[in-house]
Short mmCIF file of C-alpha atoms in Angstrom, two decimals:
data_model
loop_
_atom_site.label_atom_id
_atom_site.label_comp_id
_atom_site.label_asym_id
_atom_site.label_seq_id
_atom_site.Cartn_x
_atom_site.Cartn_y
_atom_site.Cartn_z
CA MET A 1 -41.21 -14.65 6.06
CA LEU A 2 -38.69 -11.85 6.18
CA ALA A 3 -35.19 -11.88 7.81
CA ILE A 4 -32.33 -9.31 7.72
CA VAL A 5 -28.63 -10.21 8.22
CA GLN A 6 -25.49 -7.92 8.48
CA SER A 7 -22.74 -8.37 6.12
CA ALA A 8 -20.31 -6.14 3.97
CA THR A 9 -18.77 -5.71 0.44
CA ILE A 10 -15.73 -4.10 -0.67
CA SER A 11 -14.59 -1.56 -3.32
CA GLY A 12 -11.02 -0.55 -3.54
CA VAL A 13 -9.62 -0.72 0.04
CA ARG A 14 -12.98 0.35 1.88
CA GLY A 15 -15.68 -1.98 3.11
CA TYR A 16 -19.35 -0.96 2.84
CA PRO A 17 -22.23 -2.42 4.98
CA VAL A 18 -24.86 -4.47 3.41
CA ASP A 19 -28.01 -5.68 4.82
CA VAL A 20 -28.96 -8.92 3.41
CA GLU A 21 -32.84 -9.24 3.28
CA VAL A 22 -34.09 -12.68 2.58
CA HIS A 23 -37.71 -13.20 1.92
CA VAL A 24 -39.17 -16.81 1.53
CA VAL A 25 -42.92 -17.32 0.42
CA ASN A 26 -45.01 -20.14 -1.02
CA GLY A 27 -44.99 -20.05 -4.78
CA ILE A 28 -43.10 -21.12 -7.94
CA PRO A 29 -39.71 -22.46 -6.46
CA ALA A 30 -37.06 -19.70 -7.43
CA PHE A 31 -33.98 -18.20 -5.93
CA ASN A 32 -33.49 -14.68 -7.17
CA ILE A 33 -30.77 -12.05 -5.84
CA VAL A 34 -31.19 -8.31 -6.55
CA GLY A 35 -29.41 -5.37 -5.52
CA LEU A 36 -26.80 -4.94 -8.09
CA PRO A 37 -24.79 -8.09 -7.53
CA ASP A 38 -21.90 -8.94 -9.94
CA ALA A 39 -21.50 -12.26 -11.52
CA SER A 40 -19.67 -13.79 -8.78
CA CYS A 41 -22.24 -12.49 -6.20
CA ARG A 42 -25.18 -13.92 -8.37
CA GLU A 43 -23.60 -17.22 -8.26
CA ALA A 44 -24.24 -17.59 -4.62
CA ARG A 45 -27.51 -19.07 -5.16
CA ASP A 46 -25.68 -22.27 -6.45
CA ARG A 47 -23.16 -22.33 -3.66
CA VAL A 48 -25.76 -21.68 -1.02
CA ARG A 49 -27.72 -24.33 -2.20
CA ALA A 50 -25.23 -27.01 -2.41
CA ALA A 51 -23.92 -26.14 0.85
CA PHE A 52 -27.15 -26.42 2.45
CA LEU A 53 -27.57 -30.06 1.17
CA SER A 54 -24.01 -30.86 2.51
CA ALA A 55 -24.85 -29.41 5.84
CA GLY A 56 -27.78 -31.96 6.14
CA GLU A 57 -30.41 -29.12 5.69
CA GLU A 58 -33.27 -29.74 3.36
CA TRP A 59 -33.57 -26.90 0.58
CA PRO A 60 -36.94 -25.24 0.67
CA ASN A 61 -39.56 -25.68 -2.28
CA LYS A 62 -40.55 -21.96 -2.08
CA LYS A 63 -40.04 -18.67 -3.78
CA ILE A 64 -36.83 -17.04 -2.34
CA THR A 65 -35.99 -13.43 -3.14
CA VAL A 66 -32.67 -11.92 -1.74
CA ASN A 67 -32.15 -8.19 -1.64
CA LEU A 68 -28.76 -6.57 -1.02
CA ALA A 69 -29.34 -3.19 0.39
CA PRO A 70 -28.49 -0.58 -0.41
CA SER A 71 -29.68 -1.39 -4.11
CA ASP A 72 -27.36 1.35 -5.64
CA LEU A 73 -24.22 0.09 -4.36
CA LYS A 74 -22.32 -2.67 -6.60
CA LYS A 75 -21.73 -6.03 -4.77
CA ASN A 76 -18.55 -7.68 -5.50
CA GLY A 77 -17.23 -11.21 -4.77
CA PRO A 78 -18.54 -14.07 -2.70
CA SER A 79 -18.23 -12.37 0.82
CA LEU A 80 -22.36 -12.29 1.17
CA ASP A 81 -22.49 -16.12 0.86
CA LEU A 82 -22.72 -16.79 4.41
CA ALA A 83 -25.10 -14.09 5.15
CA ILE A 84 -27.58 -15.36 2.51
CA ALA A 85 -27.49 -18.73 3.87
CA VAL A 86 -27.91 -17.59 7.39
CA GLY A 87 -30.97 -15.33 6.08
CA VAL A 88 -32.56 -18.25 4.47
CA LEU A 89 -32.37 -20.41 7.64
CA CYS A 90 -34.13 -17.55 9.78
CA ALA A 91 -36.59 -16.75 7.25
CA LEU A 92 -37.54 -20.68 7.22
CA GLY A 93 -37.87 -20.49 10.93
CA ARG A 94 -34.85 -23.06 11.48
CA VAL A 95 -32.86 -20.28 13.25
CA ASP A 96 -34.45 -17.69 15.64
CA VAL A 97 -33.81 -14.38 14.10
CA VAL A 98 -33.21 -13.03 17.90
CA ARG A 99 -29.91 -15.21 17.63
CA ILE A 100 -28.36 -13.11 14.70
CA GLU A 101 -29.39 -9.44 15.78
CA LYS A 102 -25.95 -8.60 17.33
CA LEU A 103 -23.96 -10.72 14.64
CA GLY A 104 -22.53 -9.69 11.30
CA PHE A 105 -21.47 -12.65 8.70
CA LEU A 106 -18.61 -12.76 6.21
CA GLY A 107 -17.57 -15.83 4.15
CA GLU A 108 -17.65 -17.73 0.84
CA LEU A 109 -19.29 -20.92 1.07
CA GLY A 110 -18.06 -24.21 -0.61
CA LEU A 111 -20.14 -26.78 -2.12
CA ASP A 112 -19.34 -29.20 0.80
CA GLY A 113 -20.40 -26.44 3.20
CA SER A 114 -17.21 -25.27 4.12
CA ILE A 115 -16.57 -21.56 5.20
CA ARG A 116 -13.66 -20.18 3.19
CA GLY A 117 -11.64 -17.01 3.72
CA LEU A 118 -11.99 -13.70 1.79
CA ARG A 119 -10.01 -11.29 0.16
CA GLY A 120 -10.68 -7.92 1.88
CA ALA A 121 -12.05 -9.32 5.14
CA LEU A 122 -10.20 -6.73 7.38
CA PRO A 123 -11.99 -3.58 5.67
CA MET A 124 -15.28 -5.53 5.36
CA GLY A 125 -15.05 -6.43 8.99
CA ASP A 126 -14.33 -2.84 9.88
CA ALA A 127 -17.58 -1.81 7.98
CA ILE A 128 -19.76 -4.12 9.87
CA GLU A 129 -21.62 -2.41 12.86
CA ALA A 130 -22.76 -5.48 14.83
CA PRO A 131 -20.31 -6.23 17.73
CA ALA A 132 -19.49 -9.55 16.84
CA ILE A 133 -18.47 -11.07 13.59
CA VAL A 134 -19.11 -14.87 12.38
CA ALA A 135 -16.24 -15.58 9.75
CA SER A 136 -13.91 -18.11 8.31
CA VAL A 137 -11.18 -19.40 10.47
CA ASP A 138 -8.54 -18.17 7.58
CA ASN A 139 -9.96 -14.69 8.27
CA SER A 140 -9.95 -14.61 12.06
CA ALA A 141 -6.62 -13.46 12.61
CA GLU A 142 -6.98 -10.29 10.68
CA LEU A 143 -10.39 -9.60 11.99
CA SER A 144 -8.92 -9.94 15.55
CA LEU A 145 -7.11 -6.62 14.84
CA LEU A 146 -10.73 -4.76 14.90
CA GLN A 147 -12.69 -4.06 18.03
CA HIS A 148 -15.13 -6.67 16.97
CA GLU A 149 -15.52 -10.07 18.92
CA VAL A 150 -14.61 -12.62 16.32
CA ARG A 151 -16.38 -16.10 16.11
CA PRO A 152 -14.52 -18.49 13.66
CA VAL A 153 -16.42 -21.30 12.23
CA ALA A 154 -15.32 -23.99 9.93
CA THR A 155 -18.57 -25.41 8.34
CA LEU A 156 -22.00 -24.13 7.59
CA GLY A 157 -23.40 -27.18 9.73
CA ARG A 158 -21.37 -26.17 12.68
CA LEU A 159 -22.54 -22.65 12.55
CA ILE A 160 -26.16 -23.71 12.49
CA ALA A 161 -25.55 -25.95 15.72
CA CYS A 162 -23.94 -22.87 17.48
CA LEU A 163 -26.96 -20.44 16.42
CA ASN A 164 -29.31 -23.08 17.93
CA SER A 165 -27.17 -23.40 21.22
CA GLU A 166 -26.63 -27.03 20.22
CA GLU A 167 -22.81 -26.59 20.37
CA PRO A 168 -20.66 -23.87 21.98
CA TRP A 169 -19.00 -21.17 19.83
CA PRO A 170 -15.68 -21.84 19.00
CA ASP A 171 -12.86 -19.97 21.01
CA PRO A 172 -11.63 -16.59 19.64
CA PRO A 173 -8.36 -16.56 18.02
CA GLU A 174 -5.32 -15.27 20.05
CA VAL A 175 -3.74 -12.17 18.82
CA SER A 176 0.00 -12.96 18.37
CA PRO A 177 2.97 -11.12 16.80
CA PRO A 178 3.79 -11.67 13.26
CA THR A 179 5.96 -14.51 12.62
CA ILE A 180 7.03 -13.60 9.26
CA ARG A 181 9.44 -10.74 9.19
CA ARG A 182 11.86 -9.41 6.50
CA GLU A 183 15.43 -10.18 7.00
CA PRO A 184 17.06 -6.86 6.27
CA LEU A 185 19.97 -6.69 4.18
CA ASP A 186 23.18 -4.75 5.57
CA ILE A 187 24.40 -1.60 4.05
CA ARG A 188 27.71 -2.64 5.16
CA ASP A 189 27.98 -5.09 2.46
CA ILE A 190 28.07 -2.64 -0.29
CA ARG A 191 31.74 -1.62 -1.22
CA GLY A 192 32.19 2.12 -1.69
CA GLN A 193 29.29 4.24 -2.79
CA HIS A 194 29.63 6.86 0.00
CA THR A 195 27.44 9.23 -1.59
CA GLY A 196 24.74 6.66 -2.21
CA LYS A 197 24.72 5.61 1.31
CA LEU A 198 24.43 9.16 2.53
CA ALA A 199 21.54 9.60 0.16
CA LEU A 200 20.04 6.29 1.46
CA SER A 201 20.01 7.62 4.95
CA LEU A 202 18.67 11.22 4.09
CA ALA A 203 15.81 9.54 2.02
CA ALA A 204 14.98 7.21 4.96
CA ALA A 205 15.11 10.18 7.59
CA GLY A 206 13.22 12.67 5.63
CA GLY A 207 10.89 10.61 3.39
CA HIS A 208 12.62 12.12 0.28
CA HIS A 209 12.28 10.55 -3.10
CA LEU A 210 15.55 9.17 -4.66
CA LEU A 211 16.59 8.90 -8.20
CA MET A 212 20.09 6.90 -8.70
CA VAL A 213 21.57 7.05 -12.51
CA GLY A 214 24.73 5.00 -13.24
CA PRO A 215 26.05 2.20 -15.40
CA PRO A 216 25.04 -1.50 -15.05
CA GLY A 217 26.62 -3.25 -11.89
CA ALA A 218 27.45 0.02 -10.22
CA GLY A 219 25.33 -1.12 -7.09
CA LYS A 220 22.05 0.88 -7.55
CA THR A 221 19.77 -2.12 -6.90
CA MET A 222 21.87 -3.17 -3.85
CA LEU A 223 21.51 0.27 -2.51
CA ALA A 224 17.71 0.24 -2.90
CA LYS A 225 17.05 -3.31 -1.52
CA ARG A 226 19.09 -2.02 1.64
CA LEU A 227 16.76 0.86 2.35
CA PRO A 228 13.96 -0.80 4.11
CA GLY A 229 16.48 -2.03 6.84
CA LEU A 230 16.87 1.65 7.66
CA LEU A 231 13.42 2.51 8.31
CA PRO A 232 11.66 2.15 11.67
CA ASP A 233 8.98 -0.32 12.28
CA LEU A 234 5.18 0.99 11.39
CA ASN A 235 3.46 2.30 14.37
CA GLU A 236 0.18 0.61 15.42
CA ARG A 237 -2.04 2.97 13.19
CA ASP A 238 0.03 2.64 10.02
CA ALA A 239 0.57 -1.07 10.71
CA LEU A 240 -3.42 -1.44 10.62
CA ASP A 241 -3.61 0.66 7.60
CA VAL A 242 -0.95 -1.16 5.57
CA THR A 243 -2.49 -4.36 6.67
CA ARG A 244 -6.05 -3.29 5.38
CA ILE A 245 -4.65 -2.52 1.89
CA HIS A 246 -2.85 -5.93 1.56
CA SER A 247 -6.03 -7.66 2.69
CA ALA A 248 -8.01 -5.71 0.26
CA ALA A 249 -5.22 -6.69 -2.65
CA GLY A 250 -5.46 -10.50 -1.56
CA GLU A 251 -1.69 -10.33 -0.61
CA LEU A 252 -2.16 -10.92 3.11
CA ARG A 253 -0.38 -14.22 4.30
CA ALA A 254 -0.83 -16.07 7.54
CA GLY A 255 1.95 -15.12 10.14
CA GLN A 256 2.13 -11.70 8.49
CA ILE A 257 -0.76 -10.10 10.51
CA PRO A 258 -0.42 -7.30 11.37
CA ILE A 259 2.28 -6.14 8.78
CA ILE A 260 4.85 -4.30 10.73
CA ASP A 261 7.77 -4.05 8.42
CA ALA A 262 7.63 -1.10 6.08
CA PRO A 263 6.54 -2.52 2.82
CA PHE A 264 9.03 -2.82 -0.06
CA ARG A 265 7.56 -3.12 -3.52
CA ALA A 266 9.57 -3.67 -6.89
CA PRO A 267 7.28 -4.00 -9.88
CA HIS A 268 8.54 -5.03 -13.22
CA HIS A 269 9.15 -2.37 -15.70
CA SER A 270 6.48 -3.86 -17.94
CA ALA A 271 3.82 -2.94 -15.48
CA SER A 272 0.95 -0.93 -16.76
CA ALA A 273 -0.45 2.46 -15.35
CA VAL A 274 -3.34 0.55 -13.75
CA SER A 275 -1.17 -2.04 -11.94
CA LEU A 276 0.79 1.00 -10.54
CA VAL A 277 -1.83 3.41 -9.55
CA GLY A 278 -4.81 1.07 -9.13
CA GLY A 279 -8.28 0.67 -10.35
CA GLY A 280 -9.57 -1.78 -12.83
CA ALA A 281 -12.39 -1.89 -15.54
CA LYS A 282 -14.91 -4.24 -13.24
CA LEU A 283 -13.00 -4.65 -9.98
CA MET A 284 -11.39 -1.89 -8.43
CA ARG A 285 -7.95 -2.89 -6.67
CA PRO A 286 -5.17 -1.13 -5.27
CA GLY A 287 -2.03 -0.43 -7.28
CA GLU A 288 1.62 -0.94 -6.36
CA ILE A 289 1.82 2.65 -5.08
CA SER A 290 -0.78 1.91 -2.32
CA LEU A 291 0.65 -1.62 -1.58
CA ALA A 292 3.87 0.45 -0.83
CA HIS A 293 2.12 2.62 1.41
CA ARG A 294 4.32 3.99 4.31
CA GLY A 295 7.09 1.99 2.87
CA VAL A 296 9.23 1.90 -0.40
CA LEU A 297 8.26 1.70 -4.00
CA PHE A 298 11.30 0.71 -5.95
CA LEU A 299 11.34 1.37 -9.89
CA ASP A 300 14.21 -0.37 -11.50
CA GLU A 301 15.10 0.40 -14.74
CA LEU A 302 12.86 3.53 -14.80
CA GLY A 303 13.76 4.24 -18.53
CA GLU A 304 12.14 1.06 -19.52
CA PHE A 305 8.58 1.89 -17.98
CA GLY A 306 5.91 3.16 -20.08
CA PRO A 307 5.87 6.92 -20.11
CA GLY A 308 2.10 7.07 -19.53
CA ALA A 309 2.59 4.62 -16.44
CA LEU A 310 5.34 7.02 -14.80
CA ASP A 311 3.16 9.97 -15.33
CA GLY A 312 0.28 8.49 -13.58
CA LEU A 313 2.30 8.44 -10.44
CA ARG A 314 2.95 12.37 -10.44
CA GLN A 315 -0.34 13.31 -8.79
CA PRO A 316 -0.19 10.61 -6.15
CA LEU A 317 3.49 11.55 -5.36
CA GLU A 318 2.35 15.11 -4.73
CA GLU A 319 -0.95 14.43 -2.93
CA ARG A 320 0.17 10.99 -1.22
CA VAL A 321 -3.33 9.59 -2.33
CA VAL A 322 -4.79 8.24 -5.44
CA ARG A 323 -8.28 9.01 -6.82
CA VAL A 324 -9.50 6.72 -9.52
CA SER A 325 -12.76 7.54 -11.37
CA ARG A 326 -14.45 5.03 -13.46
CA ALA A 327 -17.90 4.97 -15.13
CA HIS A 328 -19.34 2.71 -12.61
CA SER A 329 -17.55 3.67 -9.43
CA THR A 330 -14.80 5.71 -7.65
CA ALA A 331 -12.06 4.80 -5.30
CA ARG A 332 -9.57 6.64 -3.10
CA TYR A 333 -6.40 4.75 -2.11
CA PRO A 334 -3.63 5.88 0.45
CA ALA A 335 -0.23 6.32 -1.55
CA ASP A 336 2.27 8.01 1.24
CA VAL A 337 5.39 6.14 -0.50
CA LEU A 338 9.07 6.67 -0.56
CA LEU A 339 9.84 6.46 -4.27
CA VAL A 340 13.41 5.00 -5.18
CA ALA A 341 14.36 4.72 -8.83
CA SER A 342 17.28 3.73 -10.81
CA MET A 343 18.12 3.93 -14.28
CA ASN A 344 21.30 3.77 -16.82
CA PRO A 345 22.44 7.05 -18.29
CA CYS A 346 21.76 5.70 -21.64
CA PRO A 347 20.16 2.65 -23.37
CA CYS A 348 23.51 0.81 -23.26
CA GLY A 349 24.39 2.02 -19.90
CA GLU A 350 27.86 3.08 -20.56
CA SER A 351 27.23 6.93 -21.35
CA GLY A 352 30.39 8.96 -19.90
CA ALA A 353 33.13 6.24 -20.42
CA PRO A 354 35.06 7.52 -23.46
CA GLY A 355 34.52 5.10 -26.37
CA ALA A 356 32.31 2.89 -24.50
CA CYS A 357 28.82 4.17 -25.20
CA ARG A 358 27.12 2.49 -28.38
CA CYS A 359 23.93 4.71 -28.49
CA SER A 360 23.35 7.37 -30.96
CA ASP A 361 22.28 10.92 -29.95
CA ALA A 362 18.78 10.07 -31.05
CA SER A 363 18.54 6.79 -29.01
CA ARG A 364 19.82 8.62 -26.01
CA SER A 365 17.22 11.46 -26.49
CA ARG A 366 14.48 9.03 -26.89
CA TYR A 367 15.49 7.23 -23.49
CA HIS A 368 15.62 10.41 -21.60
CA ARG A 369 12.35 11.66 -22.83
CA ARG A 370 10.66 8.57 -21.16
CA VAL A 371 11.28 10.29 -17.84
CA SER A 372 9.31 13.56 -18.17
CA GLY A 373 10.62 16.83 -16.68
CA PRO A 374 7.75 17.12 -14.05
CA LEU A 375 8.38 13.41 -12.92
CA LEU A 376 12.09 14.02 -12.51
CA ASP A 377 11.32 17.27 -10.60
CA ARG A 378 9.48 15.30 -7.80
CA PHE A 379 12.78 13.60 -6.98
CA ASP A 380 14.53 15.55 -4.04
CA LEU A 381 17.59 13.59 -4.21
CA ARG A 382 19.20 12.71 -7.78
CA ILE A 383 22.60 11.26 -7.58
CA GLY A 384 24.94 9.56 -9.82
CA VAL A 385 26.42 5.92 -9.09
CA GLN A 386 29.47 5.00 -10.47
CA ARG A 387 31.18 1.64 -10.41
CA PRO A 388 33.51 1.09 -7.35
CA ASP A 389 37.22 1.01 -8.04
CA ALA A 390 39.55 -2.15 -7.55
CA ALA A 391 40.60 -1.18 -4.07
CA GLU A 392 36.98 -0.84 -2.84
CA LEU A 393 35.79 -3.87 -4.76
CA PHE A 394 38.35 -6.10 -3.17
CA GLY A 395 38.99 -4.37 0.23
CA VAL A 396 37.40 -5.22 3.39
CA PRO A 397 33.81 -4.11 4.17
CA SER A 398 33.94 -0.85 6.09
CA GLY A 399 31.37 1.86 7.12
CA GLU A 400 28.25 1.73 9.57
CA SER A 401 26.11 -1.23 9.66
CA SER A 402 22.44 -0.82 8.84
CA SER A 403 21.33 -1.01 12.50
CA GLU A 404 23.77 1.91 13.22
CA VAL A 405 22.32 4.04 10.36
CA ALA A 406 18.75 2.88 11.36
CA GLU A 407 19.54 4.58 14.95
CA ARG A 408 20.32 7.74 13.58
CA VAL A 409 17.53 7.74 11.10
CA ALA A 410 15.01 6.97 13.85
CA ALA A 411 16.41 9.83 16.04
CA ALA A 412 16.18 12.38 12.98
CA ARG A 413 12.74 11.23 12.15
CA GLN A 414 11.79 11.61 15.76
CA ARG A 415 12.95 15.20 15.75
CA ALA A 416 10.97 16.16 12.67
CA LEU A 417 7.76 14.41 13.97
CA ALA A 418 8.18 16.14 17.34
CA ARG A 419 8.51 19.52 15.51
CA SER A 420 6.14 19.38 12.73
CA GLY A 421 3.96 16.28 13.06
CA CYS A 422 5.36 14.68 9.65
CA VAL A 423 8.73 13.66 8.08
CA ASN A 424 10.37 16.75 6.00
CA GLY A 425 9.68 15.39 2.71
CA ALA A 426 5.76 16.13 3.58
CA LEU A 427 6.37 19.76 4.52
CA ASP A 428 4.66 22.17 2.26
CA GLN A 429 6.19 25.80 1.54
CA SER A 430 4.55 27.41 4.77
CA ALA A 431 5.65 25.01 6.97
CA LEU A 432 9.30 25.03 5.34
CA ASP A 433 9.27 28.88 5.99
CA HIS A 434 8.65 28.07 9.96
CA VAL A 435 10.80 25.07 10.39
CA ALA A 436 13.62 25.50 7.80
CA PRO A 437 14.29 29.42 7.62
CA LEU A 438 17.34 30.41 5.52
CA SER A 439 20.40 32.17 6.42
CA GLU A 440 21.35 35.18 4.37
CA GLY A 441 24.23 33.12 2.53
CA ALA A 442 21.63 30.24 1.87
CA ARG A 443 19.00 32.39 0.58
CA SER A 444 21.47 34.15 -1.84
CA ILE A 445 22.60 30.69 -3.19
CA LEU A 446 18.92 29.73 -3.80
CA THR A 447 18.21 33.15 -5.57
CA SER A 448 20.88 32.87 -8.02
CA ALA A 449 19.95 29.03 -8.67
CA VAL A 450 16.38 30.10 -9.56
CA GLU A 451 17.57 33.13 -11.65
CA GLN A 452 19.82 30.86 -13.61
CA GLY A 453 16.89 28.22 -14.11
CA ARG A 454 18.60 25.58 -12.24
CA LEU A 455 15.82 25.01 -9.83
CA SER A 456 12.04 25.24 -10.19
CA ALA A 457 9.81 26.72 -7.55
CA ARG A 458 9.07 23.19 -6.27
CA GLY A 459 12.78 22.34 -6.44
CA VAL A 460 13.41 25.37 -4.04
CA GLY A 461 11.09 23.77 -1.42
CA ARG A 462 12.61 20.19 -2.04
CA VAL A 463 16.19 21.39 -1.47
CA ARG A 464 15.24 23.42 1.63
CA ALA A 465 13.47 20.17 2.93
CA VAL A 466 16.71 17.95 2.28
CA ALA A 467 18.82 20.64 4.10
CA ARG A 468 16.31 20.66 6.91
CA THR A 469 17.07 16.53 7.17
CA ILE A 470 20.66 17.24 6.80
CA ALA A 471 20.49 19.23 10.13
CA ASP A 472 18.48 16.66 11.72
CA ILE A 473 20.65 13.95 10.95
CA GLU A 474 23.59 15.81 12.24
CA ASP A 475 21.51 16.91 15.27
CA SER A 476 22.83 20.40 14.91
CA GLY A 477 20.32 22.13 17.22
CA GLU A 478 20.08 24.99 14.80
CA ASP A 479 16.76 25.99 13.28
CA THR A 480 18.39 28.20 10.30
CA VAL A 481 19.47 26.23 7.37
CA THR A 482 23.15 26.89 6.72
CA VAL A 483 25.25 27.61 3.61
CA GLU A 484 26.98 24.27 4.10
CA GLN A 485 23.77 22.27 4.57
CA LEU A 486 22.16 23.89 1.64
CA CYS A 487 25.08 23.13 -0.63
CA LEU A 488 25.16 19.57 0.39
CA ALA A 489 21.58 19.29 -0.46
CA MET A 490 22.03 20.91 -3.77
CA SER A 491 24.89 18.60 -4.83
CA LEU A 492 22.48 15.78 -3.99
CA ARG A 493 19.93 16.98 -6.69
CA VAL A 494 22.18 16.87 -9.86
CA ASP A 495 20.50 17.03 -13.30
CA PRO A 496 21.37 13.76 -14.87
CA PHE A 497 19.88 14.68 -18.33
CA GLY A 498 20.27 18.41 -18.74
CA PHE A 499 16.53 19.18 -18.25
CA GLY A 500 17.53 22.44 -16.13
CA ARG A 501 15.30 21.77 -13.31
#
C-alpha cells in the first residue's frame, strides 16, 4: 500500500516542501530511503523503527520503501522522521489516510518515541501547504507565528491515538509576547565623546555604516554596544524575517519568539569568511551578517580580521543580500545590516601620541592594508575617537539618555520612510537627486572634493545621504542640502589611513 505525507526540509534560511511517499509490500524485509537524503536523514530508518517499538507498535516484517519527493532536492536533517513514521502507519492501514490529508508533519523522533524540536522549524513550516502542522511542543511557539493551525504532540504514541480519534488533540499554543528582551545600555554613561555620540545617532537614524578609529580604552566598544538602544523595535514583518533566520541557524530560544529587538552580533576577529558571510561545505547556514539582519553587526578590532573575510562583506553591504553558490546547492540570505567597526590606528594603538608608538612604518603599513580601500569606502561615517580628558572622565555624567536620543532617531527615521520608503543609507544616486538636491554652495564643495581625489563617486552619494540624515535629525523642513549640513557630513568621513577616498 502507498501513503503520501506532507513535510518539509531546509536549505539556508528557506524551507522547501517535501512529499514523503511510503510504499509497503510483502517481500524480503528491508527499509530503504531514497530521494537524495543526507546521512542524518538516512538514519531515520533506525530512529523510526525504535520509536515504533517504544510506542507499542509492532514493526512490520515487510519491504518498506520511502521516497522523498522531489528527488532532485537535497534533504537535510531529521525533520522528516515524523512524516516517515506516519507514512508507514498509513501504508500499513493502522491510521486512515483520510485523517492526514490536511496535515503536515515536522519533527525528529527519539528512540523512546518522543518528538523532538527542530532547527529551522519556522521556515520549514512556512513551506508546508497543509492548513495544519503537527510538530514538537518545542517548536509550537515559533510555528504559531504562521497562518497554520499548530497541533503540538509530545510522543509518537500520543500522535497515533489522536489520529485514530482515541484521544483529543492537545490545545494549540497561546501566542504571548517575548519574555526575553535585551537590557539597553545608556549612552549617558559614556564620558565625553560628543562626536562619537553624534555619529551613533546619525548611524541609527539613517542606517549609515560607522567606523571608529582610536587608541585602546578610548570608548569605541562602549559606544558600539549602546547603538542597539537607539534603534526602534522591529515591525511585524521584520520581526518574522529575523525570527526565521535565527530559527534556521538554530539560535532561537524559548521566550524570545518573535524577536522584536534589533539584533546585535559581535563575532570574534578570528571568524572565518564562511562564518561571516554564510554557506558551508555540506550544510548551508546563514552567517553573522545575516543573523544581524535589520540590526547591528559589530566588528571589534577590525584590523585583526582576515582580509579575505572582510572583503567577503563588500558585496553584501552594497546589495543587502548574500548569494552563496556551491557545487551542490545555492542559497540566498538577507543581509540588511548596520555595520559598525572599531580598530586601533596601528598595531600598538598609540599612533599619534608623541613618543608613544612602538610600531615601525612597515608594521603600520601592513596593519592598514588589512582593511582594503573599497571596504573603507563603504563606511558612510569614519571618525576618530580619542581618550577623554581627566575633567570628562571624573566629572558628572552629562548629555542625553538613550531614550531621549532614540525618540529623535525614531522621528528622523519616520521622516525618511514617509519620504522615500527606506532609510537614507539605502538610497541610490537617482533617489538622492530627488530627496537631497544640493544648494549651489554645497555642489561647489563636493565638486572640489572630487577633483582633489578626496571623494570617490560612491563617497559623493554617501556624504549626501548623511547630510540628508542630518537634516532629518535637525527637522529642518528643507529639501535642499545646505553647506553646513554637507560640511558636517564630510567632517564625519575622515580618512584614517590616508587612502585618499
